[in-house]
Amino acid sequence: MNPALVEGQGLRIAVEGCGHGTLDAIYASVKKAAEIRRWDGVDLLIIGGDFQAVRNASDLTVMSCPVKYREIGDFYKYYSGVNTAPYLTIFIGGNHEASSHLWELFYGGWVAPNIYYMGAANVVRLGGVRIAGMSGIWKGYNYNKHHYERLPYNQDDIKSIYHVREIDTRKLLQLRSQIDIGISHDWPRAIENHGNSRALFSAKPDFEQESKDGTLGNQAASYVMDRLRPPYWFAAHMHCKFSATKTYEDATGNINPVPTKATNGANSTGQNLGNGTEDSNVASIAHNKDEIDLDMDDDDELPQPSTTSETLPTTNKDEIDLDDDESVAATPQISSVPSDLRAQLPAAFAKPSVSTDRKPKYSSPSEVTNKTVRFLALDKCLPGRKFLQLLEIHPHESETKIPPLESRAKVQFEYDPEWLAITRVFNSDIVLGDKSAPVSPDLGEDHYRPRIEKELEWVNENVVEKGKLDIPRNFILTAPTFEPGMPEIINEGPYEYNNPQMQQFCDLVGIENKFFATEEEREERMRNGPAPAEERRNNGFRRGGGRGRGRGRGGRGGGRGRGRGW
């Protein structure tokens, strides 16, 4: 029986955009926002990536960030126990993370007391609300690869370890029952077409061309969103606030969204996202009192050192380009062979065309009944930014009627049985540390469904019926913790640790812990050092040349600037 929320109330959730190691400020802002709403707190805080679970200075060496911008942040205080998270906090990984730390918790786990990492992909339940999360950002050239990165990392590994992989997406696509909340770091591809794209492109001019090219956003996230259709989808990454509403024609098979006409300045509910006024060219939709207002700025009254900015901030010339990895595969390589001679070569000499945007053949399951996805992206926690939203969320069309609970503290944080079954099915397809290993093909829903149903019987018998669905509070220190006064910039990289949480999860689900390594194996890899950087054409390497990325996504000024800064 699903745990229930207090009767008449939903799950009280705070959603924050990019974390960037500012936990103290985020928790203070949530507290103030809850007070404004006359809430005694929240049941859950969701952080949309770039969390930066940095335990010590060694973790900083493998975070994708220029050395001069490395900062230890606040997290170490929560990791060491000096501070305690006041609210249950979950987060997904972004592209600026302590990757070696998150690797220890691939299937999800506690990075500190009351702070839970969702893993590469995961589904959990809180008070009956089902939450699906996927970590990383989209890079098509790494999508169909294994998780081949393993310590010690070379510079390519530091940039690729947070790229979304097909195997994790494939697992999410096997879900058949309704999800309530979806979370990704970067936006599902083309979601901008279902909101106030005019205001977005006005503030972020380079987004418009990428939108026209069909390259803006995370293709894998759009696959998952279109199949699972959660009522809410939260994201971050772009460092601006943006809301959209994506509606589907029919909830049982047609995966094509209803075309939106909301590009004149309002989203598909008729609400303007730029300045709070309504666009005269868009027909107004009658207000639904039960609908959560995703344009409500709960952070407007938070104590801030400077005045509140517009929802979509203009260019900030001082923001630093921290996403220079984005030019890695997109950078055109200039051939030393003249174009007229290349044209005379046989077709066999042409570079093979690899499609990474091939859509998986998964329609929306009949069990998924929601037809409207409300999307919300938020900024990072800085003065004058739209980084925080408070909502009350109920399970979608829940049939379970449970008497009121005595205390909201009893809302249970649980594993999801269907996801555990999917994890059992796909464990054999997870390959680690081997870049040359072939990737297992997607055999399709008809192949996986009977296997998942069989494994779900195992999960029900060995986990559900034995009362083991509650996520155990089993955090344990693995790496040394940072102490004030220690240097933040060092050269010594992190060591790989076997996290007991990983072993306990694998034991619960009855799968092999492929992440375990003996002391001898780890020491041998460290002695051998990182793999050499991958050589590229023109006697060069992957990085360098091509499009310059600059000025930051605080407003993508000049050229193709895509950096988001802190």
Tab-separated table of N, CA and C in Angstrom, residues 56-183:
chain	number	residue	atom	x	y	z
A	56	ASN	N	36.377	17.176	-0.881
A	56	ASN	CA	37.719	17.673	-0.584
A	56	ASN	C	38.319	18.248	-1.860
A	57	ALA	N	39.525	18.768	-1.754
A	57	ALA	CA	40.150	19.428	-2.902
A	57	ALA	C	40.463	18.455	-4.026
A	58	SER	N	40.676	17.178	-3.722
A	58	SER	CA	40.935	16.196	-4.773
A	58	SER	C	39.722	16.029	-5.678
A	59	ASP	N	38.528	16.075	-5.099
A	59	ASP	CA	37.320	15.984	-5.917
A	59	ASP	C	37.239	17.119	-6.927
A	60	LEU	N	37.756	18.290	-6.553
A	60	LEU	CA	37.705	19.432	-7.463
A	60	LEU	C	38.531	19.209	-8.720
A	61	THR	N	39.562	18.370	-8.650
A	61	THR	CA	40.446	18.181	-9.803
A	61	THR	C	39.751	17.467	-10.949
A	62	VAL	N	38.640	16.768	-10.678
A	62	VAL	CA	37.943	16.056	-11.752
A	62	VAL	C	36.579	16.682	-12.041
A	63	MET	N	36.359	17.902	-11.560
A	63	MET	CA	35.146	18.632	-11.910
A	63	MET	C	35.434	19.462	-13.149
A	64	SER	N	34.531	19.413	-14.118
A	64	SER	CA	34.723	20.133	-15.366
A	64	SER	C	34.611	21.627	-15.110
A	65	CYS	N	35.756	22.249	-14.943
A	65	CYS	CA	35.806	23.663	-14.566
A	65	CYS	C	37.249	24.137	-14.685
A	66	PRO	N	37.510	25.309	-15.259
A	66	PRO	CA	38.870	25.843	-15.279
A	66	PRO	C	39.438	25.934	-13.867
A	67	VAL	N	40.712	25.657	-13.717
A	67	VAL	CA	41.346	25.589	-12.407
A	67	VAL	C	41.117	26.861	-11.600
A	68	LYS	N	41.213	28.014	-12.259
A	68	LYS	CA	41.135	29.264	-11.496
A	68	LYS	C	39.740	29.514	-10.928
A	69	TYR	N	38.741	28.745	-11.383
A	69	TYR	CA	37.387	28.927	-10.866
A	69	TYR	C	36.966	27.813	-9.914
A	70	ARG	N	37.874	26.953	-9.529
A	70	ARG	CA	37.531	25.902	-8.566
A	70	ARG	C	37.254	26.504	-7.194
A	71	GLU	N	36.140	26.102	-6.622
A	71	GLU	CA	35.789	26.536	-5.270
A	71	GLU	C	35.241	25.340	-4.512
A	72	ILE	N	35.622	25.218	-3.262
A	72	ILE	CA	35.221	24.058	-2.473
A	72	ILE	C	33.724	24.073	-2.187
A	73	GLY	N	33.116	25.253	-2.104
A	73	GLY	CA	31.680	25.357	-1.885
A	73	GLY	C	31.258	24.994	-0.467
A	74	ASP	N	29.952	24.732	-0.292
A	74	ASP	CA	29.374	24.472	1.030
A	74	ASP	C	29.239	22.994	1.353
A	75	PHE	N	29.256	22.142	0.342
A	75	PHE	CA	28.827	20.762	0.551
A	75	PHE	C	29.655	20.034	1.603
A	76	TYR	N	30.945	20.295	1.664
A	76	TYR	CA	31.800	19.526	2.571
A	76	TYR	C	31.304	19.604	4.014
A	77	LYS	N	30.656	20.710	4.372
A	77	LYS	CA	30.151	20.860	5.741
A	77	LYS	C	29.008	19.882	6.012
A	78	TYR	N	28.218	19.589	4.996
A	78	TYR	CA	27.111	18.634	5.138
A	78	TYR	C	27.637	17.203	5.071
A	79	TYR	N	28.668	16.992	4.281
A	79	TYR	CA	29.302	15.676	4.174
A	79	TYR	C	29.979	15.292	5.493
A	80	SER	N	30.648	16.246	6.119
A	80	SER	CA	31.397	15.967	7.348
A	80	SER	C	30.511	15.930	8.584
A	81	GLY	N	29.281	16.459	8.480
A	81	GLY	CA	28.384	16.470	9.623
A	81	GLY	C	28.368	17.773	10.385
A	82	VAL	N	29.144	18.757	9.951
A	82	VAL	CA	29.121	20.065	10.609
A	82	VAL	C	27.745	20.700	10.450
A	83	ASN	N	27.191	20.600	9.246
A	83	ASN	CA	25.831	21.070	8.975
A	83	ASN	C	24.948	19.875	8.616
A	84	THR	N	23.654	20.027	8.805
A	84	THR	CA	22.701	18.983	8.426
A	84	THR	C	21.644	19.582	7.521
A	85	ALA	N	21.345	18.903	6.431
A	85	ALA	CA	20.316	19.387	5.510
A	85	ALA	C	18.976	19.447	6.229
A	86	PRO	N	18.314	20.608	6.257
A	86	PRO	CA	17.060	20.738	7.002
A	86	PRO	C	15.873	20.088	6.316
A	87	TYR	N	16.014	19.782	5.030
A	87	TYR	CA	14.932	19.153	4.275
A	87	TYR	C	15.506	17.979	3.487
A	88	LEU	N	14.702	16.950	3.301
A	88	LEU	CA	15.097	15.877	2.399
A	88	LEU	C	15.400	16.497	1.038
A	89	THR	N	16.583	16.238	0.520
A	89	THR	CA	17.049	16.843	-0.729
A	89	THR	C	17.427	15.748	-1.704
A	90	ILE	N	16.919	15.834	-2.928
A	90	ILE	CA	17.364	14.930	-3.982
A	90	ILE	C	17.902	15.771	-5.129
A	91	PHE	N	18.852	15.213	-5.868
A	91	PHE	CA	19.407	15.949	-6.998
A	91	PHE	C	19.858	14.974	-8.077
A	92	ILE	N	19.927	15.488	-9.290
A	92	ILE	CA	20.506	14.756	-10.401
A	92	ILE	C	21.844	15.383	-10.749
A	93	GLY	N	22.645	14.676	-11.525
A	93	GLY	CA	23.939	15.195	-11.924
A	93	GLY	C	23.831	16.104	-13.134
A	94	GLY	N	24.693	17.126	-13.165
A	94	GLY	CA	24.785	18.021	-14.314
A	94	GLY	C	26.125	17.844	-14.998
A	95	ASN	N	26.678	18.928	-15.492
A	95	ASN	CA	27.964	18.868	-16.183
A	95	ASN	C	29.085	19.548	-15.405
A	96	HIS	N	28.817	19.969	-14.175
A	96	HIS	CA	29.860	20.483	-13.279
A	96	HIS	C	29.699	19.760	-11.953
A	97	GLU	N	30.248	18.584	-11.875
A	97	GLU	CA	30.058	17.742	-10.699
A	97	GLU	C	31.370	17.151	-10.204
A	98	ALA	N	31.361	16.723	-8.941
A	98	ALA	CA	32.463	15.924	-8.400
A	98	ALA	C	32.247	14.498	-8.897
A	99	SER	N	32.655	14.259	-10.125
A	99	SER	CA	32.274	13.033	-10.832
A	99	SER	C	32.747	11.766	-10.135
A	100	SER	N	33.916	11.817	-9.509
A	100	SER	CA	34.423	10.617	-8.840
A	100	SER	C	33.550	10.244	-7.652
A	101	HIS	N	32.965	11.227	-6.980
A	101	HIS	CA	32.074	10.957	-5.858
A	101	HIS	C	30.772	10.334	-6.357
A	102	LEU	N	30.170	10.941	-7.382
A	102	LEU	CA	28.892	10.441	-7.884
A	102	LEU	C	29.028	9.053	-8.503
A	103	TRP	N	30.203	8.735	-9.028
A	103	TRP	CA	30.443	7.403	-9.603
A	103	TRP	C	30.224	6.317	-8.559
A	104	GLU	N	30.563	6.611	-7.315
A	104	GLU	CA	30.392	5.618	-6.239
A	104	GLU	C	28.925	5.245	-6.028
A	105	LEU	N	28.020	6.094	-6.511
A	105	LEU	CA	26.587	5.925	-6.246
A	105	LEU	C	25.821	5.897	-7.557
A	106	PHE	N	26.285	5.088	-8.485
A	106	PHE	CA	25.716	5.020	-9.830
A	106	PHE	C	24.226	4.728	-9.805
A	107	TYR	N	23.784	3.865	-8.898
A	107	TYR	CA	22.370	3.509	-8.800
A	107	TYR	C	21.594	4.443	-7.864
A	108	GLY	N	22.266	5.432	-7.305
A	108	GLY	CA	21.645	6.355	-6.367
A	108	GLY	C	22.092	6.083	-4.947
A	109	GLY	N	22.091	7.114	-4.123
A	109	GLY	CA	22.484	6.943	-2.726
A	109	GLY	C	22.725	8.287	-2.055
A	110	TRP	N	23.033	8.205	-0.767
A	110	TRP	CA	23.213	9.405	0.051
A	110	TRP	C	24.631	9.946	-0.096
A	111	VAL	N	24.744	11.208	-0.501
A	111	VAL	CA	26.056	11.859	-0.536
A	111	VAL	C	26.361	12.516	0.805
A	112	ALA	N	25.327	12.727	1.591
A	112	ALA	CA	25.427	13.278	2.945
A	112	ALA	C	24.104	12.937	3.633
A	113	PRO	N	24.050	13.017	4.938
A	113	PRO	CA	22.761	12.769	5.595
A	113	PRO	C	21.660	13.678	5.044
A	114	ASN	N	20.558	13.060	4.634
A	114	ASN	CA	19.363	13.749	4.122
A	114	ASN	C	19.547	14.357	2.740
A	115	ILE	N	20.625	14.025	2.037
A	115	ILE	CA	20.860	14.507	0.669
A	115	ILE	C	21.107	13.306	-0.230
A	116	TYR	N	20.200	13.067	-1.161
A	116	TYR	CA	20.189	11.834	-1.954
A	116	TYR	C	20.450	12.137	-3.427
A	117	TYR	N	21.468	11.474	-3.971
A	117	TYR	CA	21.778	11.565	-5.404
A	117	TYR	C	20.969	10.501	-6.148
A	118	MET	N	20.345	10.890	-7.251
A	118	MET	CA	19.461	9.994	-7.981
A	118	MET	C	20.202	8.989	-8.857
A	119	GLY	N	21.513	9.127	-8.985
A	119	GLY	CA	22.251	8.206	-9.832
A	119	GLY	C	22.173	8.604	-11.300
A	120	ALA	N	22.694	7.734	-12.171
A	120	ALA	CA	22.659	8.014	-13.609
A	120	ALA	C	21.224	8.109	-14.102
A	121	ALA	N	20.364	7.248	-13.571
A	121	ALA	CA	18.926	7.270	-13.855
A	121	ALA	C	18.251	6.545	-12.706
A	122	ASN	N	17.040	6.985	-12.357
A	122	ASN	CA	16.420	6.391	-11.180
A	122	ASN	C	14.946	6.772	-11.129
A	123	VAL	N	14.190	5.993	-10.348
A	123	VAL	CA	12.815	6.335	-9.983
A	123	VAL	C	12.665	6.051	-8.504
A	124	VAL	N	12.179	7.025	-7.753
A	124	VAL	CA	11.928	6.861	-6.319
A	124	VAL	C	10.515	7.345	-6.031
A	125	ARG	N	10.032	7.051	-4.823
A	125	ARG	CA	8.689	7.469	-4.413
A	125	ARG	C	8.767	8.188	-3.077
A	126	LEU	N	8.020	9.263	-2.988
A	126	LEU	CA	7.916	9.999	-1.730
A	126	LEU	C	6.444	10.322	-1.507
A	127	GLY	N	5.870	9.763	-0.463
A	127	GLY	CA	4.461	9.987	-0.195
A	127	GLY	C	3.562	9.558	-1.335
A	128	GLY	N	3.950	8.530	-2.070
A	128	GLY	CA	3.167	8.064	-3.198
A	128	GLY	C	3.445	8.792	-4.490
A	129	VAL	N	4.192	9.899	-4.455
A	129	VAL	CA	4.566	10.633	-5.662
A	129	VAL	C	5.790	9.964	-6.277
A	130	ARG	N	5.679	9.590	-7.549
A	130	ARG	CA	6.783	8.905	-8.245
A	130	ARG	C	7.634	9.936	-8.989
A	131	ILE	N	8.927	9.886	-8.730
A	131	ILE	CA	9.864	10.868	-9.280
A	131	ILE	C	10.914	10.142	-10.099
A	132	ALA	N	11.043	10.497	-11.370
A	132	ALA	CA	12.056	9.927	-12.256
A	132	ALA	C	13.111	10.984	-12.545
A	133	GLY	N	14.371	10.591	-12.519
A	133	GLY	CA	15.453	11.528	-12.789
A	133	GLY	C	16.482	10.932	-13.717
A	134	MET	N	17.079	11.777	-14.542
A	134	MET	CA	18.181	11.355	-15.414
A	134	MET	C	19.285	12.397	-15.325
A	135	SER	N	20.495	11.932	-15.073
A	135	SER	CA	21.637	12.825	-14.884
A	135	SER	C	22.363	13.063	-16.199
A	136	GLY	N	23.140	14.155	-16.217
A	136	GLY	CA	24.010	14.432	-17.345
A	136	GLY	C	23.407	15.365	-18.370
A	137	ILE	N	24.179	15.623	-19.427
A	137	ILE	CA	23.724	16.454	-20.540
A	137	ILE	C	23.898	15.676	-21.831
A	138	TRP	N	23.233	16.146	-22.864
A	138	TRP	CA	23.219	15.443	-24.144
A	138	TRP	C	24.452	15.774	-24.981
A	139	LYS	N	25.147	14.740	-25.403
A	139	LYS	CA	26.190	14.836	-26.418
A	139	LYS	C	26.047	13.588	-27.287
A	140	GLY	N	25.551	13.776	-28.499
A	140	GLY	CA	25.203	12.639	-29.345
A	140	GLY	C	26.340	11.688	-29.610
A	141	TYR	N	27.574	12.190	-29.694
A	141	TYR	CA	28.695	11.333	-30.031
A	141	TYR	C	29.060	10.358	-28.905
A	142	ASN	N	28.568	10.606	-27.696
A	142	ASN	CA	28.823	9.675	-26.594
A	142	ASN	C	27.572	8.908	-26.163
A	143	TYR	N	26.439	9.195	-26.789
A	143	TYR	CA	25.173	8.608	-26.347
A	143	TYR	C	25.204	7.083	-26.449
A	144	ASN	N	25.686	6.559	-27.554
A	144	ASN	CA	25.701	5.111	-27.772
A	144	ASN	C	27.019	4.485	-27.336
A	145	LYS	N	27.481	4.873	-26.166
A	145	LYS	CA	28.706	4.305	-25.605
A	145	LYS	C	28.446	3.825	-24.187
A	146	HIS	N	29.326	2.959	-23.716
A	146	HIS	CA	29.255	2.521	-22.332
A	146	HIS	C	29.745	3.631	-21.403
A	147	HIS	N	29.582	3.401	-20.109
A	147	HIS	CA	30.228	4.255	-19.101
A	147	HIS	C	31.682	3.782	-18.990
A	148	TYR	N	32.502	4.272	-19.892
A	148	TYR	CA	33.875	3.760	-20.000
A	148	TYR	C	34.859	4.502	-19.096
A	149	GLU	N	34.458	5.652	-18.541
A	149	GLU	CA	35.393	6.447	-17.742
A	149	GLU	C	35.600	5.803	-16.368
A	150	ARG	N	36.827	5.702	-15.966
A	150	ARG	CA	37.124	5.198	-14.632
A	150	ARG	C	38.444	5.804	-14.167
A	151	LEU	N	38.530	6.108	-12.890
A	151	LEU	CA	39.741	6.739	-12.364
A	151	LEU	C	40.977	5.881	-12.628
A	152	PRO	N	42.108	6.588	-12.904
A	152	PRO	CA	42.289	8.041	-13.018
A	152	PRO	C	41.801	8.549	-14.381
A	153	TYR	N	41.114	9.690	-14.386
A	153	TYR	CA	40.544	10.238	-15.604
A	153	TYR	C	41.574	11.053	-16.374
A	154	ASN	N	41.491	10.977	-17.710
A	154	ASN	CA	42.209	11.970	-18.510
A	154	ASN	C	41.266	13.140	-18.764
A	155	GLN	N	41.730	14.141	-19.485
A	155	GLN	CA	40.915	15.339	-19.678
A	155	GLN	C	39.654	15.059	-20.493
A	156	ASP	N	39.730	14.123	-21.426
A	156	ASP	CA	38.529	13.751	-22.176
A	156	ASP	C	37.499	13.105	-21.259
A	157	ASP	N	37.973	12.258	-20.345
A	157	ASP	CA	37.055	11.575	-19.428
A	157	ASP	C	36.315	12.570	-18.539
A	158	ILE	N	37.022	13.595	-18.089
A	158	ILE	CA	36.401	14.601	-17.223
A	158	ILE	C	35.251	15.293	-17.944
A	159	LYS	N	35.377	15.418	-19.269
A	159	LYS	CA	34.327	16.071	-20.052
A	159	LYS	C	33.225	15.103	-20.483
A	160	SER	N	33.521	13.826	-20.594
A	160	SER	CA	32.540	12.884	-21.141
A	160	SER	C	31.766	12.127	-20.074
A	161	ILE	N	32.273	12.049	-18.854
A	161	ILE	CA	31.658	11.194	-17.840
A	161	ILE	C	30.231	11.624	-17.528
A	162	TYR	N	29.900	12.883	-17.747
A	162	TYR	CA	28.550	13.342	-17.436
A	162	TYR	C	27.643	13.386	-18.670
A	163	HIS	N	28.047	12.774	-19.772
A	163	HIS	CA	27.197	12.736	-20.960
A	163	HIS	C	26.185	11.603	-20.848
A	164	VAL	N	24.940	11.894	-21.199
A	164	VAL	CA	23.859	10.918	-21.094
A	164	VAL	C	24.156	9.713	-21.985
A	165	ARG	N	23.879	8.520	-21.473
A	165	ARG	CA	24.119	7.285	-22.223
A	165	ARG	C	22.798	6.593	-22.566
A	166	GLU	N	22.824	5.916	-23.701
A	166	GLU	CA	21.619	5.264	-24.210
A	166	GLU	C	21.097	4.189	-23.273
A	167	ILE	N	21.968	3.444	-22.624
A	167	ILE	CA	21.516	2.345	-21.768
A	167	ILE	C	20.684	2.868	-20.601
A	168	ASP	N	21.040	4.013	-20.056
A	168	ASP	CA	20.260	4.590	-18.954
A	168	ASP	C	18.921	5.120	-19.451
A	169	THR	N	18.936	5.703	-20.644
A	169	THR	CA	17.685	6.166	-21.252
A	169	THR	C	16.776	4.988	-21.568
A	170	ARG	N	17.357	3.927	-22.102
A	170	ARG	CA	16.584	2.735	-22.442
A	170	ARG	C	15.863	2.178	-21.224
A	171	LYS	N	16.532	2.196	-20.090
A	171	LYS	CA	15.898	1.711	-18.860
A	171	LYS	C	14.679	2.558	-18.498
A	172	LEU	N	14.804	3.881	-18.597
A	172	LEU	CA	13.674	4.759	-18.285
A	172	LEU	C	12.514	4.540	-19.253
A	173	LEU	N	12.834	4.209	-20.494
A	173	LEU	CA	11.788	4.000	-21.497
A	173	LEU	C	11.000	2.710	-21.273
A	174	GLN	N	11.464	1.850	-20.377
A	174	GLN	CA	10.718	0.617	-20.085
A	174	GLN	C	9.586	0.850	-19.090
A	175	LEU	N	9.587	2.002	-18.415
A	175	LEU	CA	8.528	2.281	-17.440
A	175	LEU	C	7.174	2.341	-18.138
A	176	ARG	N	6.179	1.726	-17.518
A	176	ARG	CA	4.843	1.697	-18.112
A	176	ARG	C	3.790	2.392	-17.250
A	177	SER	N	4.051	2.564	-15.982
A	177	SER	CA	3.062	3.192	-15.113
A	177	SER	C	3.376	4.679	-14.951
A	178	GLN	N	2.359	5.426	-14.561
A	178	GLN	CA	2.430	6.886	-14.548
A	178	GLN	C	3.486	7.421	-13.581
A	179	ILE	N	4.321	8.312	-14.092
A	179	ILE	CA	5.292	9.059	-13.299
A	179	ILE	C	4.687	10.432	-12.997
A	180	ASP	N	4.972	10.971	-11.824
A	180	ASP	CA	4.423	12.279	-11.440
A	180	ASP	C	5.373	13.432	-11.731
A	181	ILE	N	6.676	13.207	-11.566
A	181	ILE	CA	7.676	14.265	-11.765
A	181	ILE	C	8.848	13.692	-12.558
A	182	GLY	N	9.282	14.425	-13.574
A	182	GLY	CA	10.506	14.097	-14.295
A	182	GLY	C	11.531	15.193	-14.072
A	183	ILE	N	12.805	14.802	-13.999
A	183	ILE	CA	13.889	15.767	-13.764
A	183	ILE	C	15.028	15.477	-14.739
